[in-house]
GROMACS .gro file of C-alpha atoms in nm:
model
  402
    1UNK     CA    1  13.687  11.964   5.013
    2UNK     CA    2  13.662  12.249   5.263
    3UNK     CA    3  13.332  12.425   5.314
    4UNK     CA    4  13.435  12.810   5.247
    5UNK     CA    5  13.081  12.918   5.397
    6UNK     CA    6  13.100  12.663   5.724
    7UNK     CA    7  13.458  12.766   5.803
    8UNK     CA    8  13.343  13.142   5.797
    9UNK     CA    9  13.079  13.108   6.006
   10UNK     CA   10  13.282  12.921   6.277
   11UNK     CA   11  13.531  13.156   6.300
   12UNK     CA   12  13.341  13.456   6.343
   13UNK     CA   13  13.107  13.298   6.575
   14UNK     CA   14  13.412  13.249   6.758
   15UNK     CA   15  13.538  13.607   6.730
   16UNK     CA   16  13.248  13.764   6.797
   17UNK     CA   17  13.172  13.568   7.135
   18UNK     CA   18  13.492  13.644   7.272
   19UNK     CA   19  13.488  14.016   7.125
   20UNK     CA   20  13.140  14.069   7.303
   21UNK     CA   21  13.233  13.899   7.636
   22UNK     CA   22  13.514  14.113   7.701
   23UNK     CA   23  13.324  14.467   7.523
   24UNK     CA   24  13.109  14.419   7.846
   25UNK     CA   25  13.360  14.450   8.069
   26UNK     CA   26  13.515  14.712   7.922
   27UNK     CA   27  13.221  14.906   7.876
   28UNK     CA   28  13.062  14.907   8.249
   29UNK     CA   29  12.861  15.085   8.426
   30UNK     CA   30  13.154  15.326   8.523
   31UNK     CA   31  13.288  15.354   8.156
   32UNK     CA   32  12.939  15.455   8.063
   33UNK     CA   33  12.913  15.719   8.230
   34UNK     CA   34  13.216  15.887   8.170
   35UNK     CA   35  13.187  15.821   7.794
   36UNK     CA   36  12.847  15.969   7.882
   37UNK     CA   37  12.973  16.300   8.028
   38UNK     CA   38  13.277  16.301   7.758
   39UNK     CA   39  13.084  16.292   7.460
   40UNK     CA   40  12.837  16.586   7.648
   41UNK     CA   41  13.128  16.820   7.681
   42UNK     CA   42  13.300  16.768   7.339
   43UNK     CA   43  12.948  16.849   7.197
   44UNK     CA   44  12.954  17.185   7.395
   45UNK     CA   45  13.293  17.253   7.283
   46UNK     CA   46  13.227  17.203   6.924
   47UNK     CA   47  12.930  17.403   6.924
   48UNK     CA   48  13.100  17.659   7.065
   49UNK     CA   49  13.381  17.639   6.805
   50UNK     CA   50  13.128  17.630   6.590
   51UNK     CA   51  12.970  18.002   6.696
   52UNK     CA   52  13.313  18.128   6.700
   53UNK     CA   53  13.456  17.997   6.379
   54UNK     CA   54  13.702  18.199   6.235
   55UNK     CA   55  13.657  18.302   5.831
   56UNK     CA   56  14.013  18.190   5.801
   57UNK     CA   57  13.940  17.836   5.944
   58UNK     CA   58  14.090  17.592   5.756
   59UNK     CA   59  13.799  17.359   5.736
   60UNK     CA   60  13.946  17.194   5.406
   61UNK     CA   61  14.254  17.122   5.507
   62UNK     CA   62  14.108  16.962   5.822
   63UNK     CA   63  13.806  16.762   5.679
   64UNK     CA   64  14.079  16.671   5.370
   65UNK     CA   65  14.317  16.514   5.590
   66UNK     CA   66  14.040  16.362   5.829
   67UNK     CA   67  13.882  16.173   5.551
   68UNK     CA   68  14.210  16.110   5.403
   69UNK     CA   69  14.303  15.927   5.688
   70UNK     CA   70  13.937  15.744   5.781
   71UNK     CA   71  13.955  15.622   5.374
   72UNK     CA   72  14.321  15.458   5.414
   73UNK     CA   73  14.273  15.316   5.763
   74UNK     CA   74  14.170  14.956   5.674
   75UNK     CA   75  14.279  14.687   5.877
   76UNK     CA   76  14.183  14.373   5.752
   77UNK     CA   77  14.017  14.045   5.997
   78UNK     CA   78  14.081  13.768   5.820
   79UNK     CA   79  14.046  13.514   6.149
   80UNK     CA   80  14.347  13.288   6.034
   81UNK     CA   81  14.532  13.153   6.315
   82UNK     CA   82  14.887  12.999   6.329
   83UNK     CA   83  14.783  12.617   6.264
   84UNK     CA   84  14.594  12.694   5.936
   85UNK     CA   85  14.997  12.718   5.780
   86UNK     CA   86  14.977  12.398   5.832
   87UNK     CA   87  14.601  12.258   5.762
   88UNK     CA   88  14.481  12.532   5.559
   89UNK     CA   89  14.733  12.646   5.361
   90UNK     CA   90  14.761  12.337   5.109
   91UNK     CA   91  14.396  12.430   5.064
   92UNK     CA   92  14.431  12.798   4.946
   93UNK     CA   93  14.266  12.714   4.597
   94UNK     CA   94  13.958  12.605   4.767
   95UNK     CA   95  13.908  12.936   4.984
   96UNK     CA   96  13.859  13.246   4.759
   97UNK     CA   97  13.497  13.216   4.906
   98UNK     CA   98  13.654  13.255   5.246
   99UNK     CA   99  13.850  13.538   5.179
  100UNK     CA  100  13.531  13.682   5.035
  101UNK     CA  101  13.377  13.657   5.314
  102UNK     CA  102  13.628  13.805   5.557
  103UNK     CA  103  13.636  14.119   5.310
  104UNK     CA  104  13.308  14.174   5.317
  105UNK     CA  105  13.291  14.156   5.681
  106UNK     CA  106  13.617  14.375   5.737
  107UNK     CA  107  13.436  14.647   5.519
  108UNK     CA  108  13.131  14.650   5.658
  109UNK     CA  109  13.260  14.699   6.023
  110UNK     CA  110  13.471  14.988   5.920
  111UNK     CA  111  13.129  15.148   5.778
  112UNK     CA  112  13.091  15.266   6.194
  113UNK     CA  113  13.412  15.493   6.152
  114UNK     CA  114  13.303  15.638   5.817
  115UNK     CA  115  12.969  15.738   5.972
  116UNK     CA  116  13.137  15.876   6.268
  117UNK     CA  117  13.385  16.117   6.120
  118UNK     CA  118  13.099  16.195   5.870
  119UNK     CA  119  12.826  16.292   6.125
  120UNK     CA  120  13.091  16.437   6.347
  121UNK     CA  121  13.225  16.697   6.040
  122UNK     CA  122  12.869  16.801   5.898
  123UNK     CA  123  12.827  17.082   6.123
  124UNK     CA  124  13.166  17.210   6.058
  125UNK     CA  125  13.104  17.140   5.680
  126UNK     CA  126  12.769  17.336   5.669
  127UNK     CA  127  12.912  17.622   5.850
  128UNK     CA  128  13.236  17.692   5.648
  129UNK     CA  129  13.040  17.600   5.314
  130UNK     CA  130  12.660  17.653   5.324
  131UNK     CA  131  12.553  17.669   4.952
  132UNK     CA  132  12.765  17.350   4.889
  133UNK     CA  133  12.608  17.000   4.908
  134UNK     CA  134  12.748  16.778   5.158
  135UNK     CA  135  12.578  16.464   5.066
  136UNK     CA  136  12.810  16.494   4.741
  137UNK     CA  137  13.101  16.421   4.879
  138UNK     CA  138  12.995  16.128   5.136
  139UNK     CA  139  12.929  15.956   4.817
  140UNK     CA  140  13.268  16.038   4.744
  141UNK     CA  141  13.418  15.964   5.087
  142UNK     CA  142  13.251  15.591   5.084
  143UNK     CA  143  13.340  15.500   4.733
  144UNK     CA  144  13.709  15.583   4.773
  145UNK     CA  145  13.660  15.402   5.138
  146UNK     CA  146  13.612  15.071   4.936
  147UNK     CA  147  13.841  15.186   4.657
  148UNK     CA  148  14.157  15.200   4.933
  149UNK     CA  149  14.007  14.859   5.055
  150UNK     CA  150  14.090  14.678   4.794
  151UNK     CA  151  14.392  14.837   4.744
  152UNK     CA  152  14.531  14.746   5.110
  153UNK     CA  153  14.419  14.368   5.062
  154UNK     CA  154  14.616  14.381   4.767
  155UNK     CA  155  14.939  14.557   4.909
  156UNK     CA  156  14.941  14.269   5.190
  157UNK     CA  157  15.069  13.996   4.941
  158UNK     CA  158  15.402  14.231   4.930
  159UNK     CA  159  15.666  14.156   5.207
  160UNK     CA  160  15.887  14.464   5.201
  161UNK     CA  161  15.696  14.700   5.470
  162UNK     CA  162  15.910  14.978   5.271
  163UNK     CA  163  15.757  14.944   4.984
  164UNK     CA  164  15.392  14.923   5.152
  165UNK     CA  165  15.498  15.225   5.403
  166UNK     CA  166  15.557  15.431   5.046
  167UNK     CA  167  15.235  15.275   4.855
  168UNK     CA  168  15.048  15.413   5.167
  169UNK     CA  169  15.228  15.777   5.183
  170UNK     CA  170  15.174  15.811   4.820
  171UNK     CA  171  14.758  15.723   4.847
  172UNK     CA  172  14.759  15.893   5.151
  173UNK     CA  173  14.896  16.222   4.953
  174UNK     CA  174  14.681  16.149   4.598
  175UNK     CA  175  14.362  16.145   4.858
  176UNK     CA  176  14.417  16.440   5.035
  177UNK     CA  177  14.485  16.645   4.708
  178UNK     CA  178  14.137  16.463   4.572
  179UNK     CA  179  13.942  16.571   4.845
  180UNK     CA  180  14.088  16.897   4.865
  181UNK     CA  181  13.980  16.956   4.485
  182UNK     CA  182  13.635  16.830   4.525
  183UNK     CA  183  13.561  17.102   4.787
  184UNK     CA  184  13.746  17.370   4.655
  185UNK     CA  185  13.542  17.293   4.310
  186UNK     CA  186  13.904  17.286   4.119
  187UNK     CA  187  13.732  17.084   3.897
  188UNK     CA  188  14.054  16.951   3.628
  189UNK     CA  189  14.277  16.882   3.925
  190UNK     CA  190  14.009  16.631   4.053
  191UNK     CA  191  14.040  16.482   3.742
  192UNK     CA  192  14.402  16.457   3.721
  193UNK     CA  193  14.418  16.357   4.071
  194UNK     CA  194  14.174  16.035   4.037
  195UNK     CA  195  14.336  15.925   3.719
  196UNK     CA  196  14.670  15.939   3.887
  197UNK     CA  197  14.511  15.718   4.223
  198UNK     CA  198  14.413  15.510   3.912
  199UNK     CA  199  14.726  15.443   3.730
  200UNK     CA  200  14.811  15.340   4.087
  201UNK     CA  201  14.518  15.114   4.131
  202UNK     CA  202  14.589  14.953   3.835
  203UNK     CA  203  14.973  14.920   3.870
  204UNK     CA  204  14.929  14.753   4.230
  205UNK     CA  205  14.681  14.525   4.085
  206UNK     CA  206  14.961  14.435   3.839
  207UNK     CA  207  15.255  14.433   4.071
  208UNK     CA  208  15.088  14.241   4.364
  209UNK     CA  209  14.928  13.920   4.155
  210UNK     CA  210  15.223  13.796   4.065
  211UNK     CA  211  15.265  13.694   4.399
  212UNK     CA  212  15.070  13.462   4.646
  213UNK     CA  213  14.904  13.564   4.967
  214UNK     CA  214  15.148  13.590   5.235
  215UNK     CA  215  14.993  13.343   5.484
  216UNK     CA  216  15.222  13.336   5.754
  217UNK     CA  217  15.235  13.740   5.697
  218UNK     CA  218  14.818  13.801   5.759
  219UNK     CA  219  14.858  13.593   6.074
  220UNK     CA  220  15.086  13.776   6.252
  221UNK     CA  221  14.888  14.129   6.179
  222UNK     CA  222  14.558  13.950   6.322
  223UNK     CA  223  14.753  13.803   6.621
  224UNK     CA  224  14.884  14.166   6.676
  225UNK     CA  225  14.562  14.370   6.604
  226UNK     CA  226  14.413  14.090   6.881
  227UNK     CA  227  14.669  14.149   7.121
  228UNK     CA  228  14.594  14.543   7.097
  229UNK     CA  229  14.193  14.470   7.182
  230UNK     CA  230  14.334  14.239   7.489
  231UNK     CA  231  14.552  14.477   7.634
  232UNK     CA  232  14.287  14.724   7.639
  233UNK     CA  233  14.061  14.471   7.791
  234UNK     CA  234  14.288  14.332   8.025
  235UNK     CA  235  14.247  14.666   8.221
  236UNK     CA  236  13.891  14.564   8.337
  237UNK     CA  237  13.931  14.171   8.329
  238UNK     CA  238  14.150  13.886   8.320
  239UNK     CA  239  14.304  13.823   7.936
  240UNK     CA  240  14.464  13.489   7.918
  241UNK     CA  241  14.539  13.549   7.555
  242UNK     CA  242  14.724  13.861   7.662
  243UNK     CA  243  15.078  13.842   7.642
  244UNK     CA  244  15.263  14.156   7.812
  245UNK     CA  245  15.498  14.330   7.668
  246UNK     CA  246  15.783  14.468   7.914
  247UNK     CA  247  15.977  14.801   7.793
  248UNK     CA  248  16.339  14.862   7.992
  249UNK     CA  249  16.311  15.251   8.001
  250UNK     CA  250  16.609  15.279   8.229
  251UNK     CA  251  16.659  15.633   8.279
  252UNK     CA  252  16.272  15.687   8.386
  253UNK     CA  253  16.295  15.391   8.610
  254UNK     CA  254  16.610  15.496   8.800
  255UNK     CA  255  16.444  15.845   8.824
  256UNK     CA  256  16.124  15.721   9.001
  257UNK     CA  257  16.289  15.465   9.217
  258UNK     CA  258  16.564  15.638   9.344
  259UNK     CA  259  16.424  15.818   9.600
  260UNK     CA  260  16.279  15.501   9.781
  261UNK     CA  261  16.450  15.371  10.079
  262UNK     CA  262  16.595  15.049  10.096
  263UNK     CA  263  16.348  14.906  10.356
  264UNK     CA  264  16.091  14.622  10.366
  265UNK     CA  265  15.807  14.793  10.392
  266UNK     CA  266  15.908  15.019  10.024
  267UNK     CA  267  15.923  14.692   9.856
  268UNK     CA  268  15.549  14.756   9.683
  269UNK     CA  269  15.648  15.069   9.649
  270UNK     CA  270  15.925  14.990   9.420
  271UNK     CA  271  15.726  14.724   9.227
  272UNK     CA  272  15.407  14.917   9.118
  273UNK     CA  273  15.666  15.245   9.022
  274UNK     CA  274  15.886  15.013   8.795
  275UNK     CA  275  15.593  14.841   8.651
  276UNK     CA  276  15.373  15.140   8.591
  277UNK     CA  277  15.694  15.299   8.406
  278UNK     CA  278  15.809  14.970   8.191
  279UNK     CA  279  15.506  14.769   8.141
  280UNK     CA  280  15.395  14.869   7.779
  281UNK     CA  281  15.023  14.950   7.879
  282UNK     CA  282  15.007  15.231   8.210
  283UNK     CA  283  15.252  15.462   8.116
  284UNK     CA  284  15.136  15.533   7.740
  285UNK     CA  285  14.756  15.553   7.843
  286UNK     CA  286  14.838  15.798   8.147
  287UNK     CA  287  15.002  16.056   7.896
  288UNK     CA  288  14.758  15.947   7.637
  289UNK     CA  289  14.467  16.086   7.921
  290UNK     CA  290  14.700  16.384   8.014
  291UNK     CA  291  14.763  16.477   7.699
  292UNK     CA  292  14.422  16.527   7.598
  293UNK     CA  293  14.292  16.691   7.892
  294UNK     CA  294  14.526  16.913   7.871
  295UNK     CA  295  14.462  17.010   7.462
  296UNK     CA  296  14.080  17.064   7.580
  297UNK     CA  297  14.150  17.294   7.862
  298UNK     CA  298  14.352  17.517   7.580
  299UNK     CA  299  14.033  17.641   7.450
  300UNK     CA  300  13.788  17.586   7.774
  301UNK     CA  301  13.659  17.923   7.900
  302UNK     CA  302  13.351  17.783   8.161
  303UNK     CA  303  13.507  17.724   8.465
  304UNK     CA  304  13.199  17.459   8.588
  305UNK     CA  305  13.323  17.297   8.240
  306UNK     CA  306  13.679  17.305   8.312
  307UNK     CA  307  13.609  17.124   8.669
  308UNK     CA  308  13.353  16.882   8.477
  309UNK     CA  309  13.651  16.804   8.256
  310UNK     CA  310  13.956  16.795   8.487
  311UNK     CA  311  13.770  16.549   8.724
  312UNK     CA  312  13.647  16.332   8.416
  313UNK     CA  313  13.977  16.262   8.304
  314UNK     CA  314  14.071  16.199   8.671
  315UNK     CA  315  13.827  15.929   8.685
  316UNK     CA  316  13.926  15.796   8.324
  317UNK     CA  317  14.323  15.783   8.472
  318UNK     CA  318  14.238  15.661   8.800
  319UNK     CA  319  14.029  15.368   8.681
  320UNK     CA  320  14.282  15.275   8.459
  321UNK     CA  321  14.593  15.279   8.707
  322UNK     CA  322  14.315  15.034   8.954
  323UNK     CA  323  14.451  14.784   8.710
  324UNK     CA  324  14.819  14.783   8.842
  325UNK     CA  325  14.669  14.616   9.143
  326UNK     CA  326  14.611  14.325   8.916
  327UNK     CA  327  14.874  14.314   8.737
  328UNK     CA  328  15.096  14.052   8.877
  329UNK     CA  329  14.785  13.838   9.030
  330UNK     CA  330  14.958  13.536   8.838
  331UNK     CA  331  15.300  13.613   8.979
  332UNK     CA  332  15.376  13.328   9.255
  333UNK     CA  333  15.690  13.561   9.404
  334UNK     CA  334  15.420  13.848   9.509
  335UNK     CA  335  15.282  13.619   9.749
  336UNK     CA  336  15.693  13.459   9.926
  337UNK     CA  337  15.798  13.852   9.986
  338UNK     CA  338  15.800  13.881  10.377
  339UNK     CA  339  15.587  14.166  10.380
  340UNK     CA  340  15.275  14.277  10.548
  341UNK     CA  341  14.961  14.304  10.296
  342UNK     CA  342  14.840  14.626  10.424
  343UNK     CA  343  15.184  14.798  10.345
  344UNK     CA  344  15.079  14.711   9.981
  345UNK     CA  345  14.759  14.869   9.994
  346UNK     CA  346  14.916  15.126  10.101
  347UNK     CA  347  15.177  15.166   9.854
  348UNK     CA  348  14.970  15.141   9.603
  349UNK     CA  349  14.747  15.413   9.722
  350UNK     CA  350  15.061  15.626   9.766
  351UNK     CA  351  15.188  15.548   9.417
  352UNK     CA  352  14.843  15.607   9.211
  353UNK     CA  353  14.767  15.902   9.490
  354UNK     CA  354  15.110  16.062   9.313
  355UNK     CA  355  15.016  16.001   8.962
  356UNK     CA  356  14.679  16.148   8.991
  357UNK     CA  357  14.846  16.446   9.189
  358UNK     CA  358  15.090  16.496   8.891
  359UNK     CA  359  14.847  16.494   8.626
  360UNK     CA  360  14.632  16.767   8.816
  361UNK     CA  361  14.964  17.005   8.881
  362UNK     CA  362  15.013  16.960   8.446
  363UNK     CA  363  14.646  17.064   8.448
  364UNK     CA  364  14.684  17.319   8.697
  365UNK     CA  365  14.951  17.493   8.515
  366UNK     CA  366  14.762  17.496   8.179
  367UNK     CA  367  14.455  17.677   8.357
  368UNK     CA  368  14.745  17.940   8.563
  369UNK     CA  369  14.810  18.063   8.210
  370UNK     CA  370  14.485  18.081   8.038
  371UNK     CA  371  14.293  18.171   8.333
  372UNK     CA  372  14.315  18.345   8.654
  373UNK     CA  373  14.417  18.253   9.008
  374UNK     CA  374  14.029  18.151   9.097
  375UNK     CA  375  13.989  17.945   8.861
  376UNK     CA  376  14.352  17.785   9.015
  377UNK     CA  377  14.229  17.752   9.313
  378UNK     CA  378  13.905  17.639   9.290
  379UNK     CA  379  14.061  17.351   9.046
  380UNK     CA  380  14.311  17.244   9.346
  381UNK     CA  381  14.057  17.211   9.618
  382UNK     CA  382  13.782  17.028   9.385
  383UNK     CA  383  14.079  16.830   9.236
  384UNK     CA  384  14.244  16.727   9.567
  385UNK     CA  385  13.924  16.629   9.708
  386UNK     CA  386  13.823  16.374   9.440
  387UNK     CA  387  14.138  16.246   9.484
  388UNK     CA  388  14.198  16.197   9.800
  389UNK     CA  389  13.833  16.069   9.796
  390UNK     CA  390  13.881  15.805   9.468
  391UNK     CA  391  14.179  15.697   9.602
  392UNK     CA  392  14.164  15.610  10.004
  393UNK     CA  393  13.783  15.550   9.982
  394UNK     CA  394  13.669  15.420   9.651
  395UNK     CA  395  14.019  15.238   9.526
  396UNK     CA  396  14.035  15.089   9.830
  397UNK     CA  397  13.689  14.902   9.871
  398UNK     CA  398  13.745  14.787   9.521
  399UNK     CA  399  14.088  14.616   9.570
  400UNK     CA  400  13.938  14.517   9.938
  401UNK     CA  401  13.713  14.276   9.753
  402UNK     CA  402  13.999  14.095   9.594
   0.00000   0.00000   0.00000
């Protein structure tokens, strides 16, 4: 007889030890502070969207689709791992309780992101719609929050992603309209609409029970949603649980390497270019960072803000490239190539020197068409300096200690 209640409370004990143990690493003293000074400027910019909101704003469209989205996100922890196919399985009678519990808990965690996008869309809320209640709909917003809950744990005993893919576009759709009529006060539509997510409740319901849960199925989404929260944390500490993906990406490889010259002392070179471009981690993060920066600058006016900004996201990318040092510390080969260990530091200053350099010329056009030439130049100098100064004084004491 297994003890639904015991089992639970090993396996999250487990999860959350290792969850918290690698949350502080991520989340250092560095990583503070720049959280620190992002979250400072995305509250000025917001408040001065805010003042300079447009009547024509289309605030329902955008808290609509924002809630939409928050109420049909729901991934679902249910801590199986690949052996319990085997021990666990025979046993599924016995562990509704445990499934319970995992439910509960998967809810309740997901309560952070509701509160987020709620707090973060009040202001924007109050100003577009002052004499309407907002407390109204975040009844609404958590109710259909637990509503799509259920309806993704059901969906999961289905196999055909196709068929889950279009169960998910349709809710997504039925949402939006519902939210859409509850602000616009089109009262009947509302109606219509949550009857019709309804029908669909109930026909999922029917459709889904006449199957079993899809063991080996739930596994494999909790190995992947783990492997996503150790490859962001193996870019502060060592993951053995991480397994690396590797990406070919031919045509960007053979564009950054073909320039090097065929000598001994480019070897490091070569290696942190082609592993920047096809590991599955650097690249996406570095456009991920660019990209962003570079949205925020399209409505930036302040140049002292700009510069705060531009040299944050600097930071952010230049922390996160440190990591390519690291990344083949369990690679025997590194350590047989016939080279000299300070040509590798200095490679892989050079290379991360050049990314950093890149991201500031994207930045630096952005700001040449919005703003003015001071602004341009004032955004090289401070720009070039913090790089030069991150990456020949600060990158190298930290990879000095290793």
């Amino acid at each position: 007889m297994i003890d639904s209640k015991t089992l639970f409370k090993s396996r999250i004990r487990a999860h959350l030890k290792e969850t918290v143990r690698y949350l502080q690493f991520i989340f250092n003293g560095h990583i503070a502070i720049a959280l620190f000074f992002l979250i400072g400027a995305g509250a000025v910019f917001y408040q001065q969207l805010l003042a300079d909101l447009p009547e024509d704003f289309p605030t329902v469209f955008v808290i609509s689709i924002a809630f939409s989205m928050v109420v049909l996100y729901n991934p679902i922890q249910n801590f199986l791992k690949e052996a319990d196919m085997v021990f666990l399985l025979p046993a599924e009678s016995q562990l509704y309780r445990y499934f319970n519990y995992t439910l509960a808990y998967s809810f309740l965690i997901q309560l952070y992101l509701v509160a987020l996008v709620a707090a973060l869309l009040a202001p924007l809320f109050q100003t577009s719609y002052p004499a309407q209640s907002y407390s109204g709909l975040l009844v609404l917003f958590v109710l259909f929050k637990a509503w799509h809950f259920i309806m993704t744990w059901w969906s999961l005993r289905l196999r055909s992603k196709q068929w889950r893919f279009l169960d998910k576009v349709s809710r997504f759709v039925i949402q939006f309209l519902i939210f859409y009529s509850f602000i616009s006060d089109f009262v009947w539509l509302l109606v219509i609409f949550s009857l019709l997510l309804f029908t669909l409740f109930l026909y999922l319901y029917v459709r889904t029970h006449r199957h079993l849960l899809a063991w080996d199925q739930l596994i494999v989404m909790n190995q992947q949603r783990m492997q996503s929260f150790y490859r962001l944390a193996s870019m502060f500490t060592d993951v053995p649980h991480f397994k690396a993906s590797v990406k070919k990406r031919t045509w960007l490889v053979r564009l950054a390497t073909q320039s090097i010259a065929f000598r001994q002392e480019q070897t490091y070179s070569y290696l942190y270019r082609i592993t920047f471009i096809r590991s599955a981690d650097y690249l996406g993060i570095y456009l991920r960072l660019t990209a962003i920066c570079g949205l925020a600058l399209l409505y930036l006016t302040h140049l002292p803000l700009i510069l705060m900004i531009i040299v944050l996201f600097l930071y952010l990318t230049g922390i996160q490239l440190i990591s390519l040092w690291y990344h083949h510390r369990t690679s025997l080969w590194i350590d047989l190539y016939p080279v000299a260990n300070g040509w590798r530091k200095q490679s892989f200053v050079h290379v991360v020197e050049r990314l950093l350099f890149g991201q500031l010329l994207a930045y630096l056009v952005i700001v040449l068409l919005l703003t003015n030439w001071f602004a341009f130049i004032s955004i090289f100098l401070v720009g070039t300096v913090f790089i030069m100064g991150f990456s020949r004084i600060y990158m190298i004491k930290k990879i000095s200690k290793t």
